[in-house]
Amino acid sequence: MLQELIFSGIGGQGAQSIGKLLANSANKEGKEVMWRPAFRGQMRGGISNCIITISDGPITSTIANQYDAAIVLNGPALKHYEPLVKKGGLLVWECTNTKEAVTRDDIR
């Protein structure tokens, strides 16, 4: 099993914390894990995301251009990452502050 996930939002929304929690949990279950945080110029209020790769075996590449799941916490992240979710993948978005709607019908 190989799962590639992305968490994205504005700094301070918790995307890094959620990703790190998942990565630590998978590691405690004996999975191979890579947690790759990315911050822009500002910490709080700037764009932030992290990519987590979880595998039963060795992880041979850190490059992911499509994701099994995306958890997005604002409109710009939804617009950017929705097209990058694999067909049949999972998209979770924070909808109380996001005016954009999901446009795809081939993902969960």
Tab-separated table of N, CA and C in Angstrom:
chain	number	residue	atom	x	y	z
A	1	MET	N	0.830	-1.171	0.000
A	1	MET	CA	0.000	0.000	0.000
A	1	MET	C	0.881	1.244	0.000
A	2	LEU	N	0.563	2.176	-0.859
A	2	LEU	CA	1.227	3.469	-0.907
A	2	LEU	C	0.135	4.528	-0.978
A	3	GLN	N	0.153	5.462	-0.039
A	3	GLN	CA	-0.826	6.542	-0.001
A	3	GLN	C	-0.090	7.862	0.005
A	4	GLU	N	-0.522	8.778	-0.872
A	4	GLU	CA	0.048	10.117	-0.907
A	4	GLU	C	-1.077	11.103	-0.640
A	5	LEU	N	-0.865	11.931	0.387
A	5	LEU	CA	-1.897	12.858	0.826
A	5	LEU	C	-1.317	14.256	0.918
A	6	ILE	N	-2.192	15.243	0.766
A	6	ILE	CA	-1.757	16.625	0.950
A	6	ILE	C	-2.749	17.334	1.848
A	7	PHE	N	-2.217	18.158	2.736
A	7	PHE	CA	-2.994	19.008	3.622
A	7	PHE	C	-2.590	20.437	3.296
A	8	SER	N	-3.565	21.316	3.073
A	8	SER	CA	-3.220	22.674	2.677
A	8	SER	C	-4.195	23.685	3.259
A	9	GLY	N	-3.665	24.851	3.577
A	9	GLY	CA	-4.480	25.949	4.082
A	9	GLY	C	-3.622	27.172	4.284
A	10	ILE	N	-4.129	28.071	5.085
A	10	ILE	CA	-3.407	29.286	5.449
A	10	ILE	C	-2.684	29.002	6.754
A	11	GLY	N	-1.471	29.526	6.893
A	11	GLY	CA	-0.711	29.322	8.120
A	11	GLY	C	-1.551	29.651	9.345
A	12	GLY	N	-1.580	28.737	10.299
A	12	GLY	CA	-2.363	28.921	11.513
A	12	GLY	C	-3.652	28.124	11.524
A	13	GLN	N	-4.061	27.562	10.366
A	13	GLN	CA	-5.288	26.769	10.306
A	13	GLN	C	-5.075	25.336	10.777
A	14	GLY	N	-3.854	24.869	10.814
A	14	GLY	CA	-3.578	23.539	11.328
A	14	GLY	C	-3.194	22.495	10.303
A	15	ALA	N	-2.967	22.879	9.053
A	15	ALA	CA	-2.600	21.898	8.025
A	15	ALA	C	-1.328	21.141	8.409
A	16	GLN	N	-0.322	21.853	8.919
A	16	GLN	CA	0.925	21.196	9.326
A	16	GLN	C	0.697	20.283	10.523
A	17	SER	N	-0.086	20.747	11.469
A	17	SER	CA	-0.347	19.941	12.670
A	17	SER	C	-1.110	18.668	12.336
A	18	ILE	N	-2.120	18.771	11.468
A	18	ILE	CA	-2.894	17.595	11.065
A	18	ILE	C	-1.982	16.598	10.343
A	19	GLY	N	-1.173	17.102	9.428
A	19	GLY	CA	-0.269	16.240	8.678
A	19	GLY	C	0.752	15.563	9.565
A	20	LYS	N	1.310	16.310	10.500
A	20	LYS	CA	2.320	15.736	11.390
A	20	LYS	C	1.692	14.684	12.309
A	21	LEU	N	0.481	14.928	12.764
A	21	LEU	CA	-0.223	13.955	13.601
A	21	LEU	C	-0.451	12.649	12.842
A	22	LEU	N	-0.901	12.759	11.592
A	22	LEU	CA	-1.116	11.564	10.779
A	22	LEU	C	0.197	10.834	10.524
A	23	ALA	N	1.237	11.580	10.188
A	23	ALA	CA	2.536	10.973	9.915
A	23	ALA	C	3.066	10.240	11.152
A	24	ASN	N	2.968	10.853	12.319
A	24	ASN	CA	3.423	10.211	13.550
A	24	ASN	C	2.608	8.965	13.863
A	25	SER	N	1.302	9.024	13.642
A	25	SER	CA	0.431	7.872	13.897
A	25	SER	C	0.795	6.699	12.988
A	26	ALA	N	0.993	6.993	11.701
A	26	ALA	CA	1.366	5.933	10.754
A	26	ALA	C	2.721	5.340	11.114
A	27	ASN	N	3.646	6.186	11.540
A	27	ASN	CA	4.968	5.708	11.937
A	27	ASN	C	4.877	4.791	13.149
A	28	LYS	N	4.026	5.124	14.098
A	28	LYS	CA	3.850	4.278	15.288
A	28	LYS	C	3.224	2.934	14.933
A	29	GLU	N	2.508	2.872	13.803
A	29	GLU	CA	1.937	1.600	13.334
A	29	GLU	C	2.945	0.787	12.521
A	30	GLY	N	4.162	1.277	12.396
A	30	GLY	CA	5.202	0.548	11.689
A	30	GLY	C	5.281	0.844	10.204
A	31	LYS	N	4.557	1.857	9.735
A	31	LYS	CA	4.597	2.228	8.319
A	31	LYS	C	5.830	3.078	8.032
A	32	GLU	N	6.258	3.052	6.785
A	32	GLU	CA	7.275	3.988	6.308
A	32	GLU	C	6.554	5.299	6.016
A	33	VAL	N	7.138	6.410	6.444
A	33	VAL	CA	6.446	7.698	6.336
A	33	VAL	C	7.421	8.784	5.900
A	34	MET	N	6.937	9.661	5.023
A	34	MET	CA	7.643	10.903	4.708
A	34	MET	C	6.674	12.045	4.950
A	35	TRP	N	7.108	13.044	5.686
A	35	TRP	CA	6.318	14.247	5.964
A	35	TRP	C	7.105	15.410	5.392
A	36	ARG	N	6.535	16.082	4.394
A	36	ARG	CA	7.240	17.160	3.712
A	36	ARG	C	6.466	18.469	3.865
A	37	PRO	N	6.822	19.280	4.858
A	37	PRO	CA	6.132	20.555	5.045
A	37	PRO	C	6.642	21.607	4.065
A	38	ALA	N	5.767	22.530	3.717
A	38	ALA	CA	6.152	23.653	2.855
A	38	ALA	C	5.483	24.912	3.374
A	39	PHE	N	6.276	25.930	3.599
A	39	PHE	CA	5.776	27.212	4.083
A	39	PHE	C	6.164	28.273	3.071
A	40	ARG	N	5.337	29.256	2.935
A	40	ARG	CA	5.702	30.399	2.094
A	40	ARG	C	6.404	31.431	2.971
A	41	GLY	N	6.538	32.642	2.490
A	41	GLY	CA	7.289	33.682	3.182
A	41	GLY	C	6.807	34.011	4.578
A	42	GLN	N	5.505	33.935	4.809
A	42	GLN	CA	4.993	34.250	6.134
A	42	GLN	C	4.609	32.962	6.833
A	43	MET	N	4.743	32.917	8.128
A	43	MET	CA	4.331	31.731	8.875
A	43	MET	C	2.821	31.764	9.090
A	44	ARG	N	2.337	32.692	9.861
A	44	ARG	CA	0.905	32.772	10.137
A	44	ARG	C	0.265	33.680	9.095
A	45	GLY	N	-0.695	33.143	8.369
A	45	GLY	CA	-1.395	33.927	7.359
A	45	GLY	C	-0.929	33.662	5.942
A	46	GLY	N	0.215	33.031	5.759
A	46	GLY	CA	0.687	32.693	4.425
A	46	GLY	C	0.244	31.289	4.046
A	47	ILE	N	0.422	30.921	2.794
A	47	ILE	CA	0.027	29.600	2.315
A	47	ILE	C	0.947	28.546	2.930
A	48	SER	N	0.341	27.456	3.351
A	48	SER	CA	1.075	26.375	3.996
A	48	SER	C	0.509	25.048	3.519
A	49	ASN	N	1.381	24.081	3.279
A	49	ASN	CA	0.888	22.736	2.969
A	49	ASN	C	1.915	21.707	3.405
A	50	CYS	N	1.475	20.480	3.491
A	50	CYS	CA	2.401	19.388	3.736
A	50	CYS	C	1.918	18.159	2.979
A	51	ILE	N	2.870	17.429	2.478
A	51	ILE	CA	2.598	16.196	1.747
A	51	ILE	C	3.068	15.045	2.620
A	52	ILE	N	2.210	14.054	2.760
A	52	ILE	CA	2.549	12.877	3.545
A	52	ILE	C	2.471	11.661	2.636
A	53	THR	N	3.521	10.867	2.645
A	53	THR	CA	3.538	9.600	1.929
A	53	THR	C	3.625	8.501	2.978
A	54	ILE	N	2.708	7.544	2.889
A	54	ILE	CA	2.666	6.421	3.827
A	54	ILE	C	2.738	5.141	2.999
A	55	SER	N	3.612	4.222	3.429
A	55	SER	CA	3.794	2.990	2.670
A	55	SER	C	4.090	1.821	3.601
A	56	ASP	N	3.744	0.622	3.140
A	56	ASP	CA	4.111	-0.595	3.854
A	56	ASP	C	5.577	-0.943	3.626
A	57	GLY	N	6.140	-0.478	2.523
A	57	GLY	CA	7.525	-0.779	2.182
A	57	GLY	C	8.317	0.498	1.999
A	58	PRO	N	9.533	0.381	1.497
A	58	PRO	CA	10.372	1.560	1.282
A	58	PRO	C	9.707	2.572	0.347
A	59	ILE	N	9.911	3.837	0.632
A	59	ILE	CA	9.416	4.918	-0.211
A	59	ILE	C	10.562	5.306	-1.136
A	60	THR	N	10.353	5.123	-2.431
A	60	THR	CA	11.449	5.304	-3.379
A	60	THR	C	11.467	6.667	-4.051
A	61	SER	N	10.393	7.439	-3.897
A	61	SER	CA	10.352	8.751	-4.537
A	61	SER	C	9.598	9.728	-3.652
A	62	THR	N	10.070	10.955	-3.635
A	62	THR	CA	9.391	11.994	-2.868
A	62	THR	C	8.524	12.871	-3.765
A	63	ILE	N	8.461	12.539	-5.031
A	63	ILE	CA	7.696	13.353	-5.978
A	63	ILE	C	6.269	12.822	-6.061
A	64	ALA	N	5.308	13.706	-5.836
A	64	ALA	CA	3.895	13.354	-5.983
A	64	ALA	C	3.237	14.462	-6.790
A	65	ASN	N	2.607	14.097	-7.888
A	65	ASN	CA	1.892	15.109	-8.669
A	65	ASN	C	0.396	14.824	-8.704
A	66	GLN	N	-0.010	13.718	-8.097
A	66	GLN	CA	-1.420	13.422	-7.868
A	66	GLN	C	-1.522	12.787	-6.500
A	67	TYR	N	-2.670	12.976	-5.850
A	67	TYR	CA	-2.815	12.559	-4.461
A	67	TYR	C	-4.000	11.620	-4.291
A	68	ASP	N	-3.849	10.670	-3.371
A	68	ASP	CA	-4.953	9.787	-3.011
A	68	ASP	C	-5.997	10.542	-2.204
A	69	ALA	N	-5.556	11.548	-1.467
A	69	ALA	CA	-6.475	12.361	-0.669
A	69	ALA	C	-5.905	13.761	-0.520
A	70	ALA	N	-6.805	14.740	-0.480
A	70	ALA	CA	-6.436	16.121	-0.216
A	70	ALA	C	-7.382	16.659	0.847
A	71	ILE	N	-6.816	17.295	1.849
A	71	ILE	CA	-7.597	17.943	2.896
A	71	ILE	C	-7.245	19.417	2.792
A	72	VAL	N	-8.217	20.228	2.393
A	72	VAL	CA	-7.954	21.638	2.131
A	72	VAL	C	-8.798	22.499	3.056
A	73	LEU	N	-8.200	23.591	3.517
A	73	LEU	CA	-8.829	24.404	4.550
A	73	LEU	C	-9.216	25.802	4.094
A	74	ASN	N	-9.085	26.087	2.795
A	74	ASN	CA	-9.539	27.381	2.274
A	74	ASN	C	-9.806	27.282	0.771
A	75	GLY	N	-10.436	28.318	0.230
A	75	GLY	CA	-10.821	28.320	-1.177
A	75	GLY	C	-9.675	28.185	-2.156
A	76	PRO	N	-8.598	28.967	-2.007
A	76	PRO	CA	-7.485	28.821	-2.944
A	76	PRO	C	-6.894	27.410	-2.950
A	77	ALA	N	-6.811	26.772	-1.790
A	77	ALA	CA	-6.287	25.403	-1.732
A	77	ALA	C	-7.239	24.439	-2.439
A	78	LEU	N	-8.539	24.634	-2.267
A	78	LEU	CA	-9.520	23.788	-2.947
A	78	LEU	C	-9.361	23.912	-4.457
A	79	LYS	N	-9.266	25.137	-4.935
A	79	LYS	CA	-9.131	25.382	-6.373
A	79	LYS	C	-7.844	24.768	-6.927
A	80	HIS	N	-6.768	24.846	-6.148
A	80	HIS	CA	-5.480	24.341	-6.624
A	80	HIS	C	-5.383	22.819	-6.560
A	81	TYR	N	-5.855	22.207	-5.478
A	81	TYR	CA	-5.607	20.777	-5.269
A	81	TYR	C	-6.725	19.860	-5.737
A	82	GLU	N	-7.933	20.362	-5.948
A	82	GLU	CA	-9.009	19.496	-6.440
A	82	GLU	C	-8.618	18.767	-7.725
A	83	PRO	N	-8.016	19.434	-8.717
A	83	PRO	CA	-7.640	18.719	-9.944
A	83	PRO	C	-6.533	17.677	-9.743
A	84	LEU	N	-5.822	17.746	-8.622
A	84	LEU	CA	-4.692	16.850	-8.393
A	84	LEU	C	-5.057	15.597	-7.604
A	85	VAL	N	-6.325	15.463	-7.214
A	85	VAL	CA	-6.768	14.253	-6.523
A	85	VAL	C	-7.006	13.170	-7.575
A	86	LYS	N	-6.469	11.981	-7.312
A	86	LYS	CA	-6.632	10.866	-8.246
A	86	LYS	C	-8.103	10.504	-8.394
A	87	LYS	N	-8.478	10.017	-9.560
A	87	LYS	CA	-9.834	9.541	-9.785
A	87	LYS	C	-10.161	8.491	-8.720
A	88	GLY	N	-11.302	8.641	-8.067
A	88	GLY	CA	-11.695	7.752	-6.979
A	88	GLY	C	-11.109	8.153	-5.642
A	89	GLY	N	-10.282	9.209	-5.616
A	89	GLY	CA	-9.646	9.670	-4.385
A	89	GLY	C	-10.609	10.421	-3.484
A	90	LEU	N	-10.087	10.925	-2.394
A	90	LEU	CA	-10.878	11.601	-1.374
A	90	LEU	C	-10.494	13.073	-1.295
A	91	LEU	N	-11.500	13.940	-1.272
A	91	LEU	CA	-11.285	15.372	-1.080
A	91	LEU	C	-12.126	15.812	0.101
A	92	VAL	N	-11.472	16.369	1.100
A	92	VAL	CA	-12.164	16.912	2.273
A	92	VAL	C	-11.851	18.391	2.301
A	93	TRP	N	-12.872	19.215	2.422
A	93	TRP	CA	-12.626	20.646	2.449
A	93	TRP	C	-13.436	21.304	3.545
A	94	GLU	N	-12.905	22.381	4.076
A	94	GLU	CA	-13.548	23.171	5.107
A	94	GLU	C	-14.542	24.077	4.379
A	95	CYS	N	-15.832	23.871	4.601
A	95	CYS	CA	-16.836	24.550	3.786
A	95	CYS	C	-17.455	25.786	4.440
A	96	THR	N	-17.221	26.038	5.708
A	96	THR	CA	-17.873	27.194	6.324
A	96	THR	C	-17.281	28.516	5.852
A	97	ASN	N	-16.006	28.524	5.511
A	97	ASN	CA	-15.353	29.748	5.043
A	97	ASN	C	-14.963	29.687	3.572
A	98	THR	N	-15.344	28.632	2.882
A	98	THR	CA	-14.958	28.437	1.487
A	98	THR	C	-16.180	28.642	0.599
A	99	LYS	N	-16.129	29.632	-0.264
A	99	LYS	CA	-17.250	29.916	-1.163
A	99	LYS	C	-17.249	29.016	-2.383
A	100	GLU	N	-16.058	28.517	-2.759
A	100	GLU	CA	-15.941	27.655	-3.917
A	100	GLU	C	-16.601	26.306	-3.646
A	101	ALA	N	-17.045	25.672	-4.707
A	101	ALA	CA	-17.657	24.342	-4.587
A	101	ALA	C	-16.823	23.344	-5.355
A	102	VAL	N	-16.919	22.105	-4.957
A	102	VAL	CA	-16.218	21.026	-5.658
A	102	VAL	C	-16.888	20.839	-7.012
A	103	THR	N	-16.084	20.685	-8.050
A	103	THR	CA	-16.621	20.576	-9.406
A	103	THR	C	-16.545	19.155	-9.970
A	104	ARG	N	-15.747	18.295	-9.355
A	104	ARG	CA	-15.572	16.942	-9.896
A	104	ARG	C	-16.583	15.973	-9.297
A	105	ASP	N	-16.978	14.991	-10.117
A	105	ASP	CA	-17.885	13.960	-9.626
A	105	ASP	C	-17.227	12.572	-9.641
A	106	ASP	N	-15.917	12.514	-9.906
A	106	ASP	CA	-15.207	11.239	-9.938
A	106	ASP	C	-14.334	11.018	-8.708
A	107	ILE	N	-14.554	11.834	-7.677
A	107	ILE	CA	-13.845	11.682	-6.409
A	107	ILE	C	-14.856	11.669	-5.268
A	108	ARG	N	-14.409	11.153	-4.141
A	108	ARG	CA	-15.286	11.138	-2.968
A	108	ARG	C	-15.055	12.381	-2.154
